[in-house]
């Protein structure tokens, strides 16, 4: 059923006029109230308002280093941080190796060929690393091309 055939403006206006002409108590009051509600809503929504911009953020700088550090002190702290980082990475690698060995032990206990699974995992890891390196090389070459085009 088409929407156009269902609604006719002329018949709607005629029905409204017939309803308004009937002698009912408070008809003009209700008609005025019915017209004022949407008019009031439109008036309230159409008021122009000006919002002030937000206050700029207050930045507090946290300085964890001594202010007068020499280059030698900076170098020593960098070396110490690198040592700590390498120790954490070695500990993670050891934990990962222990985890792999535990899974291999579990696999052997359940009758799985863990050596074949390890070879497949190594091949998969090598393939993923090669793909990541190829993507990296592609991005690097694309970046060089864009940089060369802007010069």
Tab-separated table of C-alpha atoms in Angstrom, residues 29-117:
chain	number	residue	atom	x	y	z
A	29	UNK	CA	-8.572	26.688	25.371
A	30	UNK	CA	-7.554	23.156	24.393
A	31	UNK	CA	-6.740	24.247	20.846
A	32	UNK	CA	-4.576	27.092	22.140
A	33	UNK	CA	-2.852	24.785	24.652
A	34	UNK	CA	-2.271	22.178	21.927
A	35	UNK	CA	-0.633	24.789	19.724
A	36	UNK	CA	1.443	26.312	22.547
A	37	UNK	CA	3.126	23.071	23.635
A	38	UNK	CA	5.046	22.457	20.367
A	39	UNK	CA	5.551	26.202	19.902
A	40	UNK	CA	7.120	26.427	23.367
A	41	UNK	CA	9.327	23.415	22.691
A	42	UNK	CA	10.512	24.916	19.382
A	43	UNK	CA	11.145	28.263	21.056
A	44	UNK	CA	13.189	26.641	23.842
A	45	UNK	CA	15.249	24.591	21.383
A	46	UNK	CA	15.886	27.435	18.999
A	47	UNK	CA	17.409	29.842	21.524
A	48	UNK	CA	20.939	30.814	20.601
A	49	UNK	CA	23.528	30.032	23.230
A	50	UNK	CA	27.193	30.857	23.428
A	51	UNK	CA	29.492	28.383	25.106
A	52	UNK	CA	32.831	29.575	26.322
A	53	UNK	CA	35.841	27.509	25.403
A	54	UNK	CA	37.123	25.146	28.075
A	55	UNK	CA	39.892	26.262	30.364
A	56	UNK	CA	43.320	25.235	29.139
A	57	UNK	CA	44.741	22.264	31.035
A	58	UNK	CA	47.170	22.920	33.830
A	59	UNK	CA	50.330	20.973	33.076
A	60	UNK	CA	52.496	19.819	35.925
A	61	UNK	CA	55.872	18.545	34.860
A	62	UNK	CA	57.299	15.708	36.912
A	63	UNK	CA	61.051	15.653	36.859
A	64	UNK	CA	62.559	12.429	38.167
A	65	UNK	CA	66.137	13.221	37.268
A	66	UNK	CA	68.534	15.491	39.070
A	67	UNK	CA	68.691	18.856	37.385
A	68	UNK	CA	72.445	19.214	37.022
A	69	UNK	CA	73.331	15.719	35.709
A	70	UNK	CA	76.490	15.415	33.715
A	71	UNK	CA	76.814	13.462	30.478
A	72	UNK	CA	78.804	10.815	32.355
A	73	UNK	CA	75.967	10.320	34.890
A	74	UNK	CA	73.424	10.072	32.082
A	75	UNK	CA	75.555	7.472	30.300
A	76	UNK	CA	75.969	5.422	33.488
A	77	UNK	CA	72.245	5.476	34.211
A	78	UNK	CA	71.497	4.409	30.610
A	79	UNK	CA	73.942	1.499	30.926
A	80	UNK	CA	72.373	0.428	34.230
A	81	UNK	CA	68.885	0.605	32.725
A	82	UNK	CA	70.037	-1.495	29.769
A	83	UNK	CA	71.465	-4.116	32.157
A	84	UNK	CA	68.158	-4.293	34.037
A	85	UNK	CA	66.238	-4.578	30.772
A	86	UNK	CA	68.457	-7.429	29.552
A	87	UNK	CA	68.086	-9.221	32.911
A	88	UNK	CA	64.280	-8.981	32.680
A	89	UNK	CA	64.331	-10.270	29.084
A	90	UNK	CA	66.586	-13.184	30.091
A	91	UNK	CA	64.242	-14.048	32.959
A	92	UNK	CA	61.237	-13.965	30.602
A	93	UNK	CA	63.067	-16.162	28.098
A	94	UNK	CA	63.911	-18.658	30.863
A	95	UNK	CA	60.303	-18.748	32.040
A	96	UNK	CA	59.114	-19.253	28.462
A	97	UNK	CA	61.600	-22.109	27.988
A	98	UNK	CA	60.424	-23.777	31.219
A	99	UNK	CA	56.829	-23.388	30.062
A	100	UNK	CA	57.618	-24.973	26.678
A	101	UNK	CA	59.414	-27.857	28.385
A	102	UNK	CA	56.418	-28.406	30.677
A	103	UNK	CA	54.091	-28.555	27.671
A	104	UNK	CA	56.458	-30.941	25.875
A	105	UNK	CA	56.485	-33.210	28.937
A	106	UNK	CA	52.700	-33.125	29.036
A	107	UNK	CA	52.533	-33.854	25.311
A	108	UNK	CA	54.894	-36.828	25.599
A	109	UNK	CA	52.844	-38.156	28.525
A	110	UNK	CA	49.676	-38.030	26.418
A	111	UNK	CA	51.329	-39.680	23.392
A	112	UNK	CA	51.813	-36.686	21.090
A	113	UNK	CA	54.787	-36.249	18.760
A	114	UNK	CA	56.091	-33.048	20.341
A	115	UNK	CA	59.295	-32.980	18.302
A	116	UNK	CA	57.306	-32.792	15.043
A	117	UNK	CA	55.051	-30.124	16.580
